[in-house]
Amino acid sequence: MDKPIRGFSALGGLPLRVRPVPFEPAYGLLGRVAVRHGHTSTSEFISEMAIGIPNFVHEIENGRRLVELALLSGVPETRIRASTLCVDENGAMFIGSELISARVSNRISCGAGRICPGCLRVDLKECAGPMACRPHRRTWWGLTAVTSCPLHGLLLIDACPACGVQLARGQASPRFCRCGCDLADQGSVSLEPADLVADRYLVGRLGGVDRVGHPLLDRMPFQTAALAMLRIGRVTLAGARGLSKKGDNVEPAMQARMASLGFRTSESSR
């Protein structure tokens, strides 16, 4: 666990706070704090505040300096850590108590600041606090294993529908693209319920929806289970040809379909 930089706590908390919300990763919380102080970019906000920690935004995005973020935001460090992808002293990756991977891998985290427009609309309608600070990121939006929102049945959006630019994590609010497009007003590709099974299982392991047990996958780390579903589904769909394909990069809707097929196949074969 990080130790705060000497003298950092003397800065105290920031003058304006945001309400804690479930399943928000550290970089999402920092973004909402930036929005609360009138900024659209987390890096610009940190630069103006003269925090004094080199690469602070990068550190937060990689699950470090959570103690300092807790001091700044007023949100308990344990709560931030529970929804943030972190690496322990043994090199294992966790989100809260959920083991994501037994070793560090750069394939687990998605570089884009993906969003679900359905979730953003719910945030605006149901969350408390200033309207600008209501939309918030979910920890599973940043995981490559998850491609859809099982709550709304939509593919996650990784690029702005208006300008085509990849959405960035450094954009303080998940609601807006840098071009000004309101992502809460946008649509996304709807998936059939059968193709949401894998993401529902994975998000359930993180507590975002009701958890569905699986006697085989439950014994695996999160990322291993995700890859197992995808590969079993690919072979089931394509036969022996599926084994010859290199890598696991497939179009998001197809990834959701293959992984869901893999979940059902491995469940029925136990």
Tab-separated table of C-alpha atoms in Angstrom:
chain	number	residue	atom	x	y	z
A	1	MET	CA	0.000	0.000	0.000
A	2	ASP	CA	1.317	3.484	-0.858
A	3	LYS	CA	2.667	5.756	1.832
A	4	PRO	CA	1.801	9.447	1.412
A	5	ILE	CA	4.595	11.729	0.304
A	6	ARG	CA	6.077	13.611	3.250
A	7	GLY	CA	4.302	16.892	3.776
A	8	PHE	CA	1.550	16.065	1.305
A	9	SER	CA	-1.112	15.718	3.991
A	10	ALA	CA	-0.424	19.293	5.036
A	11	LEU	CA	-2.153	20.397	1.846
A	12	GLY	CA	-5.428	19.097	3.214
A	13	GLY	CA	-8.414	18.244	1.097
A	14	LEU	CA	-9.510	20.198	-1.933
A	15	PRO	CA	-12.121	22.902	-1.346
A	16	LEU	CA	-14.855	21.194	-3.377
A	17	ARG	CA	-15.841	17.550	-3.022
A	18	VAL	CA	-17.865	15.012	-4.990
A	19	ARG	CA	-20.151	12.327	-3.625
A	20	PRO	CA	-18.625	8.832	-3.611
A	21	VAL	CA	-20.329	6.381	-5.968
A	22	PRO	CA	-20.028	2.593	-6.229
A	23	PHE	CA	-17.594	0.923	-8.635
A	24	GLU	CA	-15.757	4.128	-9.589
A	25	PRO	CA	-12.019	3.618	-10.256
A	26	ALA	CA	-9.435	6.079	-8.988
A	27	TYR	CA	-8.944	7.829	-12.332
A	28	GLY	CA	-12.707	8.316	-12.601
A	29	LEU	CA	-12.877	9.877	-9.138
A	30	LEU	CA	-9.999	12.212	-9.977
A	31	GLY	CA	-11.837	13.207	-13.144
A	32	ARG	CA	-15.025	14.084	-11.269
A	33	VAL	CA	-13.021	16.121	-8.756
A	34	ALA	CA	-11.537	18.005	-11.716
A	35	VAL	CA	-15.047	18.611	-13.098
A	36	ARG	CA	-16.147	19.893	-9.677
A	37	HIS	CA	-13.387	22.489	-9.907
A	38	GLY	CA	-14.371	23.564	-13.411
A	39	HIS	CA	-11.893	21.563	-15.514
A	40	THR	CA	-12.426	19.308	-18.520
A	41	SER	CA	-8.987	17.638	-18.325
A	42	THR	CA	-7.548	15.879	-15.283
A	43	SER	CA	-3.950	16.700	-16.259
A	44	GLU	CA	-4.740	20.412	-16.611
A	45	PHE	CA	-6.477	20.339	-13.240
A	46	ILE	CA	-3.527	18.664	-11.501
A	47	SER	CA	-1.093	21.070	-13.167
A	48	GLU	CA	-3.065	24.071	-11.937
A	49	MET	CA	-3.340	22.666	-8.408
A	50	ALA	CA	0.465	22.178	-8.244
A	51	ILE	CA	0.089	18.861	-6.432
A	52	GLY	CA	3.840	18.314	-6.501
A	53	ILE	CA	3.830	14.626	-7.464
A	54	PRO	CA	5.480	13.829	-10.814
A	55	ASN	CA	3.153	12.091	-13.280
A	56	PHE	CA	0.336	12.095	-10.732
A	57	VAL	CA	-2.401	11.395	-13.299
A	58	HIS	CA	-0.401	8.492	-14.756
A	59	GLU	CA	0.189	7.130	-11.260
A	60	ILE	CA	-3.527	7.269	-10.484
A	61	GLU	CA	-4.419	5.565	-13.782
A	62	ASN	CA	-2.088	2.724	-12.787
A	63	GLY	CA	-3.588	2.241	-9.348
A	64	ARG	CA	-0.913	4.080	-7.384
A	65	ARG	CA	-0.943	7.170	-5.139
A	66	LEU	CA	-4.388	6.277	-3.815
A	67	VAL	CA	-3.504	7.588	-0.355
A	68	GLU	CA	-2.870	11.030	-1.837
A	69	LEU	CA	-6.079	10.871	-3.854
A	70	ALA	CA	-7.962	10.000	-0.678
A	71	LEU	CA	-6.458	13.025	1.076
A	72	LEU	CA	-7.396	15.295	-1.826
A	73	SER	CA	-10.904	13.986	-2.396
A	74	GLY	CA	-12.025	13.070	1.107
A	75	VAL	CA	-13.013	9.588	-0.109
A	76	PRO	CA	-11.504	6.807	2.059
A	77	GLU	CA	-8.512	5.089	0.488
A	78	THR	CA	-10.029	1.668	1.150
A	79	ARG	CA	-13.113	2.626	-0.840
A	80	ILE	CA	-11.045	3.879	-3.772
A	81	ARG	CA	-8.890	0.745	-3.765
A	82	ALA	CA	-11.968	-1.514	-3.779
A	83	SER	CA	-12.865	-0.293	-7.296
A	84	THR	CA	-9.396	0.281	-8.762
A	85	LEU	CA	-7.083	-2.077	-10.629
A	86	CYS	CA	-4.012	-2.336	-8.387
A	87	VAL	CA	-0.832	-4.408	-8.247
A	88	ASP	CA	0.176	-5.952	-4.921
A	89	GLU	CA	3.683	-6.556	-3.574
A	90	ASN	CA	3.808	-9.953	-5.286
A	91	GLY	CA	2.971	-8.564	-8.722
A	92	ALA	CA	-0.615	-9.833	-8.765
A	93	MET	CA	-3.390	-7.582	-10.066
A	94	PHE	CA	-6.539	-7.072	-8.010
A	95	ILE	CA	-9.719	-5.021	-8.019
A	96	GLY	CA	-10.701	-5.057	-4.376
A	97	SER	CA	-10.583	-8.698	-3.304
A	98	GLU	CA	-11.066	-10.021	-6.857
A	99	LEU	CA	-7.886	-11.511	-8.322
A	100	ILE	CA	-7.694	-10.214	-11.876
A	101	SER	CA	-4.357	-11.745	-12.851
A	102	ALA	CA	-1.608	-13.579	-10.989
A	103	ARG	CA	0.968	-11.390	-12.746
A	104	VAL	CA	1.133	-7.947	-14.280
A	105	SER	CA	-0.096	-7.730	-17.862
A	106	ASN	CA	-0.598	-4.735	-20.131
A	107	ARG	CA	-3.423	-6.566	-21.932
A	108	ILE	CA	-5.876	-6.265	-19.058
A	109	SER	CA	-6.500	-2.531	-19.124
A	110	CYS	CA	-8.135	-0.790	-22.075
A	111	GLY	CA	-6.388	2.363	-23.239
A	112	ALA	CA	-9.609	4.063	-24.314
A	113	GLY	CA	-11.956	5.835	-21.925
A	114	ARG	CA	-14.928	3.642	-22.875
A	115	ILE	CA	-18.438	4.485	-21.707
A	116	CYS	CA	-21.989	3.156	-21.690
A	117	PRO	CA	-24.440	5.892	-22.744
A	118	GLY	CA	-27.234	4.096	-20.897
A	119	CYS	CA	-25.318	4.320	-17.622
A	120	LEU	CA	-24.598	8.008	-18.186
A	121	ARG	CA	-28.303	8.711	-18.663
A	122	VAL	CA	-29.123	6.862	-15.443
A	123	ASP	CA	-26.428	8.837	-13.602
A	124	LEU	CA	-27.902	12.155	-14.741
A	125	LYS	CA	-31.375	11.105	-13.677
A	126	GLU	CA	-30.747	9.270	-10.427
A	127	CYS	CA	-27.453	10.372	-8.859
A	128	ALA	CA	-27.232	13.196	-6.345
A	129	GLY	CA	-25.011	16.270	-6.361
A	130	PRO	CA	-24.234	18.856	-9.054
A	131	MET	CA	-25.438	17.730	-12.477
A	132	ALA	CA	-21.960	18.000	-14.025
A	133	CYS	CA	-20.515	15.614	-11.432
A	134	ARG	CA	-23.168	12.920	-11.658
A	135	PRO	CA	-21.884	10.912	-14.665
A	136	HIS	CA	-19.164	8.551	-13.456
A	137	ARG	CA	-16.976	5.771	-14.784
A	138	ARG	CA	-17.329	2.107	-13.826
A	139	THR	CA	-14.257	0.002	-13.125
A	140	TRP	CA	-15.208	-2.640	-15.746
A	141	TRP	CA	-15.353	-0.044	-18.523
A	142	GLY	CA	-11.553	-0.063	-18.424
A	143	LEU	CA	-11.104	-3.842	-18.717
A	144	THR	CA	-10.460	-5.385	-22.133
A	145	ALA	CA	-12.284	-8.571	-21.095
A	146	VAL	CA	-15.589	-6.673	-20.924
A	147	THR	CA	-17.084	-5.288	-24.134
A	148	SER	CA	-20.674	-4.509	-23.165
A	149	CYS	CA	-22.873	-3.186	-20.379
A	150	PRO	CA	-24.995	-6.074	-19.078
A	151	LEU	CA	-27.330	-3.598	-17.379
A	152	HIS	CA	-28.360	-1.875	-20.608
A	153	GLY	CA	-27.459	-4.504	-23.205
A	154	LEU	CA	-25.225	-2.110	-25.130
A	155	LEU	CA	-21.707	-2.346	-26.489
A	156	LEU	CA	-19.363	0.033	-24.713
A	157	ILE	CA	-18.422	3.042	-26.855
A	158	ASP	CA	-14.678	3.593	-27.334
A	159	ALA	CA	-14.770	6.359	-29.954
A	160	CYS	CA	-16.818	9.518	-30.306
A	161	PRO	CA	-19.761	9.025	-32.710
A	162	ALA	CA	-19.444	12.667	-33.780
A	163	CYS	CA	-15.722	13.153	-34.486
A	164	GLY	CA	-14.470	9.555	-34.539
A	165	VAL	CA	-11.633	10.200	-32.088
A	166	GLN	CA	-10.897	7.558	-29.452
A	167	LEU	CA	-12.357	8.526	-26.091
A	168	ALA	CA	-9.676	9.374	-23.536
A	169	ARG	CA	-9.437	8.520	-19.861
A	170	GLY	CA	-7.886	11.923	-19.292
A	171	GLN	CA	-11.138	13.611	-20.265
A	172	ALA	CA	-12.431	14.590	-16.834
A	173	SER	CA	-16.100	13.813	-17.452
A	174	PRO	CA	-17.124	10.564	-19.140
A	175	ARG	CA	-20.130	12.428	-20.514
A	176	PHE	CA	-18.292	14.592	-23.045
A	177	CYS	CA	-15.802	14.019	-25.845
A	178	ARG	CA	-13.081	16.609	-26.360
A	179	CYS	CA	-15.061	17.861	-29.364
A	180	GLY	CA	-17.991	18.677	-27.071
A	181	CYS	CA	-20.240	15.788	-28.122
A	182	ASP	CA	-22.637	14.794	-25.336
A	183	LEU	CA	-22.153	11.031	-25.139
A	184	ALA	CA	-25.207	10.618	-22.918
A	185	ASP	CA	-27.317	11.541	-25.957
A	186	GLN	CA	-25.705	8.896	-28.156
A	187	GLY	CA	-26.810	5.364	-28.903
A	188	SER	CA	-24.801	2.176	-29.176
A	189	VAL	CA	-25.146	-1.312	-30.622
A	190	SER	CA	-27.712	-3.427	-28.773
A	191	LEU	CA	-26.794	-7.040	-28.097
A	192	GLU	CA	-29.045	-10.049	-27.783
A	193	PRO	CA	-29.439	-11.341	-24.196
A	194	ALA	CA	-27.584	-14.533	-25.173
A	195	ASP	CA	-24.534	-12.459	-26.119
A	196	LEU	CA	-24.454	-10.652	-22.752
A	197	VAL	CA	-23.906	-13.802	-20.698
A	198	ALA	CA	-20.102	-13.547	-20.467
A	199	ASP	CA	-20.018	-9.875	-19.531
A	200	ARG	CA	-22.803	-10.411	-17.003
A	201	TYR	CA	-20.681	-13.129	-15.418
A	202	LEU	CA	-17.532	-10.961	-15.363
A	203	VAL	CA	-19.248	-7.818	-14.097
A	204	GLY	CA	-20.987	-9.979	-11.504
A	205	ARG	CA	-17.592	-11.049	-10.182
A	206	LEU	CA	-16.873	-7.359	-9.586
A	207	GLY	CA	-20.220	-6.812	-7.851
A	208	GLY	CA	-21.810	-4.696	-10.581
A	209	VAL	CA	-24.698	-7.118	-11.171
A	210	ASP	CA	-25.930	-10.242	-9.397
A	211	ARG	CA	-23.194	-12.844	-9.469
A	212	VAL	CA	-23.748	-16.029	-11.458
A	213	GLY	CA	-21.692	-18.961	-10.248
A	214	HIS	CA	-19.710	-21.271	-12.526
A	215	PRO	CA	-17.929	-24.344	-11.093
A	216	LEU	CA	-14.987	-24.120	-13.515
A	217	LEU	CA	-14.514	-20.409	-14.179
A	218	ASP	CA	-14.957	-19.381	-10.543
A	219	ARG	CA	-11.698	-21.144	-9.713
A	220	MET	CA	-9.751	-19.045	-12.213
A	221	PRO	CA	-8.455	-15.482	-11.926
A	222	PHE	CA	-10.759	-12.987	-13.663
A	223	GLN	CA	-8.620	-12.534	-16.788
A	224	THR	CA	-7.941	-16.256	-17.140
A	225	ALA	CA	-11.669	-16.962	-16.955
A	226	ALA	CA	-12.340	-14.296	-19.590
A	227	LEU	CA	-9.765	-15.775	-21.981
A	228	ALA	CA	-11.047	-19.303	-21.354
A	229	MET	CA	-14.595	-18.278	-22.285
A	230	LEU	CA	-13.383	-16.521	-25.425
A	231	ARG	CA	-11.223	-19.399	-26.630
A	232	ILE	CA	-13.776	-22.108	-25.867
A	233	GLY	CA	-16.415	-20.063	-27.670
A	234	ARG	CA	-14.146	-19.478	-30.651
A	235	VAL	CA	-13.427	-23.184	-31.059
A	236	THR	CA	-17.106	-24.034	-30.572
A	237	LEU	CA	-18.064	-21.526	-33.258
A	238	ALA	CA	-15.257	-22.149	-35.749
A	239	GLY	CA	-14.235	-25.717	-34.980
A	240	ALA	CA	-10.582	-26.691	-35.399
A	241	ARG	CA	-10.017	-23.527	-37.443
A	242	GLY	CA	-10.487	-21.520	-34.262
A	243	LEU	CA	-7.308	-22.999	-32.806
A	244	SER	CA	-5.177	-21.673	-35.657
A	245	LYS	CA	-6.011	-18.025	-35.078
A	246	LYS	CA	-3.283	-16.004	-33.421
A	247	GLY	CA	-4.168	-13.699	-30.570
A	248	ASP	CA	-7.508	-12.950	-29.003
A	249	ASN	CA	-8.308	-9.631	-30.658
A	250	VAL	CA	-11.756	-9.783	-32.240
A	251	GLU	CA	-14.441	-7.235	-32.990
A	252	PRO	CA	-16.288	-6.325	-29.737
A	253	ALA	CA	-19.704	-7.734	-30.670
A	254	MET	CA	-18.080	-10.978	-31.818
A	255	GLN	CA	-16.008	-11.112	-28.633
A	256	ALA	CA	-19.208	-10.852	-26.592
A	257	ARG	CA	-20.840	-13.607	-28.662
A	258	MET	CA	-17.854	-15.966	-28.542
A	259	ALA	CA	-17.239	-15.482	-24.824
A	260	SER	CA	-20.913	-16.010	-24.004
A	261	LEU	CA	-20.928	-19.173	-26.091
A	262	GLY	CA	-17.819	-20.274	-24.228
A	263	PHE	CA	-19.540	-19.703	-20.886
A	264	ARG	CA	-22.524	-21.831	-21.889
A	265	THR	CA	-20.398	-24.564	-23.466
A	266	SER	CA	-18.110	-24.924	-20.458
A	267	GLU	CA	-21.109	-24.864	-18.132
A	268	SER	CA	-22.962	-27.619	-19.998
A	269	SER	CA	-19.883	-29.841	-20.299
A	270	ARG	CA	-19.089	-30.009	-16.598
